[in-house]
mmCIF file of C-alpha atoms in Angstrom:
data_model
loop_
_atom_site.group_PDB
_atom_site.id
_atom_site.type_symbol
_atom_site.label_atom_id
_atom_site.label_comp_id
_atom_site.label_asym_id
_atom_site.label_seq_id
_atom_site.Cartn_x
_atom_site.Cartn_y
_atom_site.Cartn_z
ATOM 1 C CA MET A 1 -157.766 47.182 -133.067
ATOM 2 C CA ARG A 2 -158.376 50.908 -134.649
ATOM 3 C CA LEU A 3 -155.717 53.202 -133.487
ATOM 4 C CA GLY A 4 -156.278 57.330 -133.513
ATOM 5 C CA ALA A 5 -153.841 60.108 -132.782
ATOM 6 C CA VAL A 6 -154.404 63.527 -131.150
ATOM 7 C CA ILE A 7 -152.079 66.238 -131.869
ATOM 8 C CA ILE A 8 -152.396 69.526 -130.440
ATOM 9 C CA THR A 9 -150.575 72.178 -131.635
ATOM 10 C CA MET A 10 -150.060 76.487 -131.395
ATOM 11 C CA GLY A 11 -149.566 76.380 -135.026
ATOM 12 C CA ASN A 12 -145.772 77.857 -134.503
ATOM 13 C CA ARG A 13 -143.893 74.603 -135.765
ATOM 14 C CA PRO A 14 -145.335 73.448 -138.995
ATOM 15 C CA ASP A 15 -142.145 71.903 -140.376
ATOM 16 C CA GLU A 16 -141.966 69.519 -137.268
ATOM 17 C CA LEU A 17 -145.502 69.053 -137.124
ATOM 18 C CA LYS A 18 -145.551 67.911 -140.936
ATOM 19 C CA ALA A 19 -142.448 65.455 -139.965
ATOM 20 C CA LEU A 20 -144.706 63.894 -137.354
ATOM 21 C CA LEU A 21 -147.681 63.551 -139.417
ATOM 22 C CA ASP A 22 -145.516 61.704 -142.076
ATOM 23 C CA SER A 23 -143.963 59.682 -139.180
ATOM 24 C CA VAL A 24 -147.609 58.462 -138.122
ATOM 25 C CA ALA A 25 -148.374 57.914 -141.920
ATOM 26 C CA ARG A 26 -145.411 55.648 -142.344
ATOM 27 C CA GLN A 27 -146.533 53.323 -139.419
ATOM 28 C CA ASP A 28 -146.917 49.611 -140.269
ATOM 29 C CA GLY A 29 -150.419 47.991 -140.352
ATOM 30 C CA ASP A 30 -153.574 49.531 -140.684
ATOM 31 C CA PRO A 31 -153.483 53.429 -141.112
ATOM 32 C CA VAL A 32 -153.821 55.510 -137.834
ATOM 33 C CA GLU A 33 -156.640 57.896 -137.794
ATOM 34 C CA VAL A 34 -155.050 61.312 -137.080
ATOM 35 C CA VAL A 35 -156.834 64.519 -135.527
ATOM 36 C CA VAL A 36 -154.753 68.037 -135.432
ATOM 37 C CA VAL A 37 -156.256 70.460 -133.072
ATOM 38 C CA GLY A 38 -155.228 74.208 -133.362
ATOM 39 C CA GLN A 39 -155.119 75.856 -129.980
ATOM 40 C CA GLY A 40 -156.614 79.338 -130.797
ATOM 41 C CA VAL A 41 -155.083 79.663 -134.219
ATOM 42 C CA GLN A 42 -155.171 78.651 -137.968
ATOM 43 C CA LEU A 43 -153.789 75.393 -138.776
ATOM 44 C CA PRO A 44 -151.082 75.449 -141.197
ATOM 45 C CA GLU A 45 -152.190 74.333 -144.527
ATOM 46 C CA LEU A 46 -150.290 71.061 -144.447
ATOM 47 C CA ALA A 47 -152.255 69.670 -141.874
ATOM 48 C CA GLY A 48 -155.342 70.083 -143.670
ATOM 49 C CA LEU A 49 -154.034 68.969 -147.112
ATOM 50 C CA ALA A 50 -152.302 65.649 -145.344
ATOM 51 C CA PRO A 51 -154.484 62.663 -146.499
ATOM 52 C CA GLY A 52 -156.839 61.603 -144.043
ATOM 53 C CA VAL A 53 -155.940 64.144 -141.690
ATOM 54 C CA ARG A 54 -158.749 65.800 -139.794
ATOM 55 C CA THR A 55 -158.732 69.207 -138.241
ATOM 56 C CA VAL A 56 -160.281 71.146 -135.360
ATOM 57 C CA GLU A 57 -159.520 74.982 -134.989
ATOM 58 C CA LEU A 58 -160.260 76.272 -131.562
ATOM 59 C CA PRO A 59 -161.103 79.702 -131.164
ATOM 60 C CA GLU A 60 -158.956 80.212 -128.081
ATOM 61 C CA ASN A 61 -156.119 78.134 -126.383
ATOM 62 C CA LEU A 62 -157.737 75.787 -123.919
ATOM 63 C CA GLY A 63 -154.371 74.434 -122.308
ATOM 64 C CA ILE A 64 -152.768 70.969 -122.992
ATOM 65 C CA PRO A 65 -155.512 69.083 -121.110
ATOM 66 C CA GLY A 66 -158.481 71.142 -122.788
ATOM 67 C CA GLY A 67 -157.238 70.723 -126.241
ATOM 68 C CA ARG A 68 -156.533 66.870 -125.889
ATOM 69 C CA ASN A 69 -160.244 66.431 -124.585
ATOM 70 C CA VAL A 70 -160.972 68.104 -127.918
ATOM 71 C CA GLY A 71 -159.116 65.484 -129.860
ATOM 72 C CA ILE A 72 -160.792 62.761 -127.818
ATOM 73 C CA GLU A 73 -164.354 63.976 -128.841
ATOM 74 C CA ALA A 74 -163.273 63.990 -132.194
ATOM 75 C CA PHE A 75 -163.215 60.653 -132.365
ATOM 76 C CA GLY A 76 -167.006 60.118 -130.622
ATOM 77 C CA PRO A 77 -167.646 60.701 -127.005
ATOM 78 C CA GLY A 78 -164.782 59.399 -124.783
ATOM 79 C CA GLY A 79 -163.100 58.400 -128.234
ATOM 80 C CA ARG A 80 -165.356 55.419 -128.883
ATOM 81 C CA ASP A 81 -164.702 55.287 -132.435
ATOM 82 C CA VAL A 82 -161.396 53.840 -132.045
ATOM 83 C CA ASP A 83 -159.926 51.472 -129.265
ATOM 84 C CA VAL A 84 -156.710 53.453 -128.525
ATOM 85 C CA LEU A 85 -155.664 56.943 -128.819
ATOM 86 C CA LEU A 86 -152.208 58.088 -129.319
ATOM 87 C CA PHE A 87 -151.140 61.420 -127.982
ATOM 88 C CA LEU A 88 -148.058 62.949 -129.601
ATOM 89 C CA ASP A 89 -146.241 66.470 -129.076
ATOM 90 C CA ASP A 90 -146.238 68.382 -132.270
ATOM 91 C CA ASP A 91 -142.647 68.607 -132.064
ATOM 92 C CA GLY A 92 -141.810 64.946 -131.877
ATOM 93 C CA LEU A 93 -141.308 62.353 -134.254
ATOM 94 C CA LEU A 94 -142.133 58.744 -134.277
ATOM 95 C CA GLU A 95 -138.632 56.985 -134.746
ATOM 96 C CA ARG A 96 -139.629 53.509 -135.983
ATOM 97 C CA THR A 97 -142.274 52.193 -138.108
ATOM 98 C CA ASP A 98 -143.732 49.647 -136.002
ATOM 99 C CA THR A 99 -144.800 51.696 -132.818
ATOM 100 C CA ALA A 100 -148.372 51.410 -133.914
ATOM 101 C CA GLU A 101 -148.149 47.712 -134.233
ATOM 102 C CA LEU A 102 -146.545 47.507 -130.840
ATOM 103 C CA CYS A 103 -149.313 49.373 -129.324
ATOM 104 C CA ARG A 104 -151.861 47.178 -130.740
ATOM 105 C CA GLN A 105 -149.945 44.030 -129.527
ATOM 106 C CA ALA A 106 -149.633 45.402 -126.167
ATOM 107 C CA PHE A 107 -153.221 46.712 -125.633
ATOM 108 C CA THR A 108 -154.408 43.093 -127.421
ATOM 109 C CA GLU A 109 -152.316 40.789 -125.167
ATOM 110 C CA ASP A 110 -153.203 42.203 -122.223
ATOM 111 C CA PRO A 111 -156.859 43.208 -121.541
ATOM 112 C CA GLU A 112 -156.134 45.172 -118.298
ATOM 113 C CA LEU A 113 -153.481 47.819 -119.697
ATOM 114 C CA GLY A 114 -155.036 50.874 -120.134
ATOM 115 C CA ILE A 115 -152.119 53.314 -120.729
ATOM 116 C CA VAL A 116 -148.819 53.254 -122.311
ATOM 117 C CA SER A 117 -145.754 55.791 -121.589
ATOM 118 C CA PHE A 118 -143.486 55.868 -124.573
ATOM 119 C CA ARG A 119 -139.749 56.735 -124.033
ATOM 120 C CA ILE A 120 -138.627 60.247 -125.138
ATOM 121 C CA ALA A 121 -135.378 60.466 -126.630
ATOM 122 C CA ASP A 122 -133.363 63.310 -128.025
ATOM 123 C CA PRO A 123 -133.261 63.000 -131.644
ATOM 124 C CA ASP A 124 -129.427 64.178 -131.421
ATOM 125 C CA THR A 125 -127.655 62.350 -128.878
ATOM 126 C CA GLY A 126 -130.551 59.744 -128.211
ATOM 127 C CA ALA A 127 -130.534 60.347 -124.351
ATOM 128 C CA THR A 128 -133.634 60.314 -122.225
ATOM 129 C CA GLN A 129 -133.991 62.923 -119.579
ATOM 130 C CA ARG A 130 -134.646 61.347 -116.168
ATOM 131 C CA ARG A 131 -137.884 63.295 -115.719
ATOM 132 C CA HIS A 132 -139.239 61.387 -118.593
ATOM 133 C CA VAL A 133 -139.101 58.147 -117.078
ATOM 134 C CA PRO A 134 -142.202 57.983 -115.024
ATOM 135 C CA ARG A 135 -141.004 56.264 -112.009
ATOM 136 C CA LEU A 136 -138.712 56.945 -109.065
ATOM 137 C CA ARG A 137 -135.777 54.897 -110.037
ATOM 138 C CA ALA A 138 -135.230 56.439 -113.063
ATOM 139 C CA SER A 139 -131.716 55.913 -114.021
ATOM 140 C CA ASP A 140 -131.987 53.132 -116.689
ATOM 141 C CA PRO A 141 -134.389 54.564 -119.192
ATOM 142 C CA MET A 142 -134.079 51.528 -121.231
ATOM 143 C CA ARG A 143 -135.933 49.336 -118.783
ATOM 144 C CA SER A 144 -139.446 48.780 -119.470
ATOM 145 C CA SER A 145 -141.952 48.406 -116.245
ATOM 146 C CA ARG A 146 -145.341 48.900 -114.616
ATOM 147 C CA VAL A 147 -145.593 52.311 -113.710
ATOM 148 C CA THR A 148 -148.236 54.785 -111.778
ATOM 149 C CA THR A 149 -148.294 57.452 -114.184
ATOM 150 C CA PHE A 150 -147.461 58.568 -117.993
ATOM 151 C CA LEU A 151 -145.956 61.218 -120.330
ATOM 152 C CA GLY A 152 -148.439 63.436 -121.618
ATOM 153 C CA GLY A 153 -146.875 64.108 -125.029
ATOM 154 C CA ALA A 154 -146.059 60.347 -125.791
ATOM 155 C CA ASN A 155 -148.255 57.771 -124.810
ATOM 156 C CA ALA A 156 -151.482 55.746 -125.966
ATOM 157 C CA VAL A 157 -154.586 55.203 -123.897
ATOM 158 C CA ARG A 158 -157.139 52.864 -124.569
ATOM 159 C CA THR A 159 -160.486 54.877 -124.929
ATOM 160 C CA GLU A 160 -162.486 52.545 -122.666
ATOM 161 C CA VAL A 161 -160.431 54.005 -119.942
ATOM 162 C CA PHE A 162 -161.804 57.651 -120.777
ATOM 163 C CA GLN A 163 -165.470 56.134 -121.133
ATOM 164 C CA GLN A 164 -165.115 54.819 -117.738
ATOM 165 C CA VAL A 165 -163.277 57.111 -115.652
ATOM 166 C CA GLY A 166 -163.532 60.478 -117.554
ATOM 167 C CA VAL A 167 -161.194 62.426 -119.641
ATOM 168 C CA LEU A 168 -158.057 64.803 -118.550
ATOM 169 C CA PRO A 169 -158.800 67.648 -116.209
ATOM 170 C CA GLY A 170 -159.648 70.534 -118.429
ATOM 171 C CA GLU A 171 -159.150 73.040 -115.757
ATOM 172 C CA PHE A 172 -155.385 72.130 -115.055
ATOM 173 C CA PHE A 173 -154.382 73.660 -118.257
ATOM 174 C CA TYR A 174 -150.879 72.455 -117.811
ATOM 175 C CA ALA A 175 -149.149 70.375 -115.641
ATOM 176 C CA HIS A 176 -150.145 67.202 -113.515
ATOM 177 C CA GLU A 177 -153.045 66.373 -115.848
ATOM 178 C CA GLU A 178 -151.620 63.038 -116.691
ATOM 179 C CA THR A 179 -151.130 62.137 -113.081
ATOM 180 C CA ASP A 180 -155.056 62.859 -112.335
ATOM 181 C CA LEU A 181 -156.039 60.524 -115.200
ATOM 182 C CA ALA A 182 -153.493 57.722 -114.218
ATOM 183 C CA TRP A 183 -154.704 57.776 -110.358
ATOM 184 C CA ARG A 184 -158.060 57.281 -111.681
ATOM 185 C CA ALA A 185 -157.277 54.687 -113.956
ATOM 186 C CA LEU A 186 -155.588 52.880 -111.305
ATOM 187 C CA ASP A 187 -158.148 53.028 -109.139
ATOM 188 C CA ALA A 188 -160.478 51.934 -111.528
ATOM 189 C CA GLY A 189 -158.146 48.852 -111.873
ATOM 190 C CA TRP A 190 -156.379 49.442 -115.130
ATOM 191 C CA LEU A 191 -152.481 49.070 -115.458
ATOM 192 C CA ILE A 192 -150.095 51.689 -116.905
ATOM 193 C CA ASP A 193 -146.867 50.624 -118.812
ATOM 194 C CA TYR A 194 -143.666 52.417 -119.323
ATOM 195 C CA ARG A 195 -142.315 50.696 -122.709
ATOM 196 C CA ALA A 196 -138.435 51.593 -123.688
ATOM 197 C CA ASP A 197 -139.209 50.375 -127.291
ATOM 198 C CA MET A 198 -142.014 52.872 -128.226
ATOM 199 C CA VAL A 199 -139.978 55.901 -128.977
ATOM 200 C CA LEU A 200 -140.749 59.304 -129.456
ATOM 201 C CA LEU A 201 -137.819 61.467 -130.833
ATOM 202 C CA HIS A 202 -138.308 64.800 -129.191
ATOM 203 C CA PRO A 203 -135.632 67.899 -128.545
ATOM 204 C CA THR A 204 -134.155 68.164 -125.085
ATOM 205 C CA THR A 205 -136.012 70.961 -122.913
ATOM 206 C CA ALA A 206 -136.751 72.340 -119.674
ATOM 207 C CA PRO A 207 -140.227 72.322 -118.399
ATOM 208 C CA SER A 208 -139.317 75.776 -116.632
ATOM 209 C CA ARG A 209 -139.496 77.223 -120.183
ATOM 210 C CA HIS A 210 -143.144 77.802 -119.755
ATOM 211 C CA ALA A 211 -143.796 81.165 -118.195
ATOM 212 C CA VAL A 212 -146.381 79.466 -116.215
ATOM 213 C CA TYR A 213 -144.468 76.722 -114.952
ATOM 214 C CA HIS A 214 -143.929 77.463 -111.374
ATOM 215 C CA ARG A 215 -147.267 78.467 -110.697
ATOM 216 C CA MET A 216 -149.388 75.809 -112.228
ATOM 217 C CA VAL A 217 -146.934 73.393 -110.960
ATOM 218 C CA ALA A 218 -147.739 74.220 -107.781
ATOM 219 C CA ARG A 219 -151.652 74.982 -107.953
ATOM 220 C CA ASN A 220 -152.265 71.894 -109.727
ATOM 221 C CA ARG A 221 -150.221 69.785 -107.514
ATOM 222 C CA VAL A 222 -153.028 71.022 -104.530
ATOM 223 C CA TRP A 223 -155.629 70.102 -106.915
ATOM 224 C CA LEU A 224 -154.511 66.784 -107.593
ATOM 225 C CA ALA A 225 -154.278 65.731 -104.005
ATOM 226 C CA ARG A 226 -157.600 67.586 -103.325
ATOM 227 C CA ARG A 227 -159.366 65.919 -106.025
ATOM 228 C CA ASN A 228 -158.019 62.259 -105.785
ATOM 229 C CA LEU A 229 -156.405 61.331 -102.461
ATOM 230 C CA PRO A 230 -157.645 60.216 -98.984
ATOM 231 C CA ALA A 231 -158.239 62.990 -96.675
ATOM 232 C CA PRO A 232 -154.972 61.918 -94.393
ATOM 233 C CA LEU A 233 -152.906 61.659 -97.237
ATOM 234 C CA VAL A 234 -153.694 65.143 -98.401
ATOM 235 C CA PRO A 235 -151.054 66.958 -96.063
ATOM 236 C CA ALA A 236 -148.499 64.406 -96.164
ATOM 237 C CA TYR A 237 -148.530 64.721 -99.953
ATOM 238 C CA LEU A 238 -148.075 68.319 -99.980
ATOM 239 C CA GLY A 239 -145.849 68.612 -97.131
ATOM 240 C CA VAL A 240 -143.496 66.545 -99.003
ATOM 241 C CA TRP A 241 -143.695 68.623 -102.265
ATOM 242 C CA LEU A 242 -143.278 71.550 -100.441
ATOM 243 C CA LEU A 243 -140.014 70.191 -98.843
ATOM 244 C CA LEU A 244 -138.507 68.795 -102.091
ATOM 245 C CA THR A 245 -139.522 72.508 -103.489
ATOM 246 C CA LEU A 246 -137.307 74.153 -101.327
ATOM 247 C CA LEU A 247 -134.417 71.694 -101.095
ATOM 248 C CA ARG A 248 -133.971 72.363 -104.920
ATOM 249 C CA ARG A 249 -133.307 75.913 -104.215
ATOM 250 C CA PRO A 250 -135.262 77.815 -106.661
ATOM 251 C CA SER A 251 -135.038 81.677 -107.566
ATOM 252 C CA ALA A 252 -136.438 83.925 -105.413
ATOM 253 C CA PRO A 253 -139.207 85.110 -108.399
ATOM 254 C CA ALA A 254 -139.644 81.178 -108.964
ATOM 255 C CA LEU A 255 -140.279 80.697 -105.374
ATOM 256 C CA LYS A 256 -142.655 83.540 -105.133
ATOM 257 C CA ALA A 257 -144.746 82.145 -108.154
ATOM 258 C CA TRP A 258 -144.716 78.485 -106.693
ATOM 259 C CA PHE A 259 -146.113 79.775 -103.447
ATOM 260 C CA GLY A 260 -148.753 81.853 -105.191
ATOM 261 C CA GLY A 261 -149.562 78.681 -107.315
ATOM 262 C CA PHE A 262 -149.807 76.870 -103.975
ATOM 263 C CA LYS A 263 -152.052 79.575 -102.500
ATOM 264 C CA GLU A 264 -154.548 79.449 -105.243
ATOM 265 C CA GLY A 265 -154.566 75.821 -105.307
ATOM 266 C CA TRP A 266 -156.306 75.989 -101.729
ATOM 267 C CA ALA A 267 -158.566 79.206 -102.672
ATOM 268 C CA THR A 268 -159.840 77.705 -106.027
ATOM 269 C CA PRO A 269 -162.192 75.016 -107.094
ATOM 270 C CA CYS A 270 -160.257 71.787 -107.786
ATOM 271 C CA GLY A 271 -163.455 70.082 -109.564
ATOM 272 C CA PRO A 272 -164.943 67.028 -108.327
ATOM 273 C CA ARG A 273 -163.396 65.014 -105.501
ATOM 274 C CA HIS A 274 -163.088 61.395 -105.861
ATOM 275 C CA PRO A 275 -160.398 59.804 -103.409
ATOM 276 C CA MET A 276 -158.951 56.784 -104.192
ATOM 277 C CA LYS A 277 -159.656 53.579 -102.348
ATOM 278 C CA TRP A 278 -157.209 52.913 -99.748
ATOM 279 C CA ARG A 279 -156.394 49.481 -101.742
ATOM 280 C CA THR A 280 -155.002 51.810 -104.486
ATOM 281 C CA VAL A 281 -152.797 53.545 -102.141
ATOM 282 C CA TRP A 282 -151.239 50.107 -101.561
ATOM 283 C CA ARG A 283 -151.413 48.993 -105.187
ATOM 284 C CA LEU A 284 -149.142 52.599 -105.913
ATOM 285 C CA THR A 285 -146.997 51.801 -103.011
ATOM 286 C CA ARG A 286 -146.117 48.268 -104.286
ATOM 287 C CA LEU A 287 -145.479 49.748 -107.647
ATOM 288 C CA GLY A 288 -142.735 51.903 -106.152
ATOM 289 C CA ARG A 289 -144.461 55.297 -106.033
ATOM 290 C CA PRO A 290 -146.503 55.529 -102.669
ATOM 291 C CA PRO A 291 -149.050 58.914 -103.247
ATOM 292 C CA VAL A 292 -147.201 60.850 -100.951
ATOM 293 C CA ILE A 293 -144.550 61.464 -103.526
#
C-alpha cells in the first residue's frame, strides 16, 4: 500500500517544516512520498533539498482546502498514484516512527475505512484539546472510536474516497471543509475512525487566532448545511449552532463578524448541493452525532 503526504505551508515556519519532514522520513516501512505546497510564497530551500520531497509553489494563497487539493492532484487525478494520503500541519511532528505502518494496517484490514483522524497532542504537556477529539463525548482523548468527522491537519484519507466523492471544497478557504468531505464520504458508505495511537505533536493553539475565524466559521457552517443536509434539517442545524454561539457569549466584534458570515453564507453560492440520504442521517445519529449539532 503506497502512502503519500501533503503538507501546505506559508513558508514562515522553516524549522518546524524541516522537523516534520524529518519525522515523515523516519517512518518505518516503505518511504512515504511527500509533496509540500507553498501558499503564495517561495518555499524554504530545505523543502526542495530534502531527498524525495516534491514541491509546488502557488502564486497566491488558495486557503487550506484549496492548497491541499493541489497537493492531492500532485499525486495524479484524485491522488490515484498512491493508495492513502496523509495531511499534516507544517508545524506538527509525527511522534512515533510506526504511524505510517499503522495507517497501512488500518486501511488494509478494513476495506470500508475511508478516513483516519489522528490524535493531536501538545509536545510539552502531552495534552489533547477537547476540540481536537472529533466526537461529542470528548472527555477521554485516549479512546479510539468510529466518528463522523476528522481533523484537517492530522489525518489519512484513502484516495479512492476523493475519486468517488470529490476533493475538499476549495471555496471554503478555512473551516468546516473536513466535515463537508466527511459527510460526503459517509453518505457514500465509507467509515471514519479516530485513532488515539496515531499521534501528531502540535503546539496548543486557539482557532480564533485567525483573523477570519468568526466570519468563515459562520459562513461555512451555512454552506455546509445548504450543500449536504436534507431540507428539513437545514434550519434545525443552523438554529442549534446559532443558539450555541450566543450561549458562548463571544465579544461584540466577534459576534458582529459571526453574523456577517452567517448572512454571507445565505447570500452567496455554496457550490453544488447533494443532500445526504436519510439513512446517512440515521447512521450519523447512531454514531453519536446527528447532523443537527
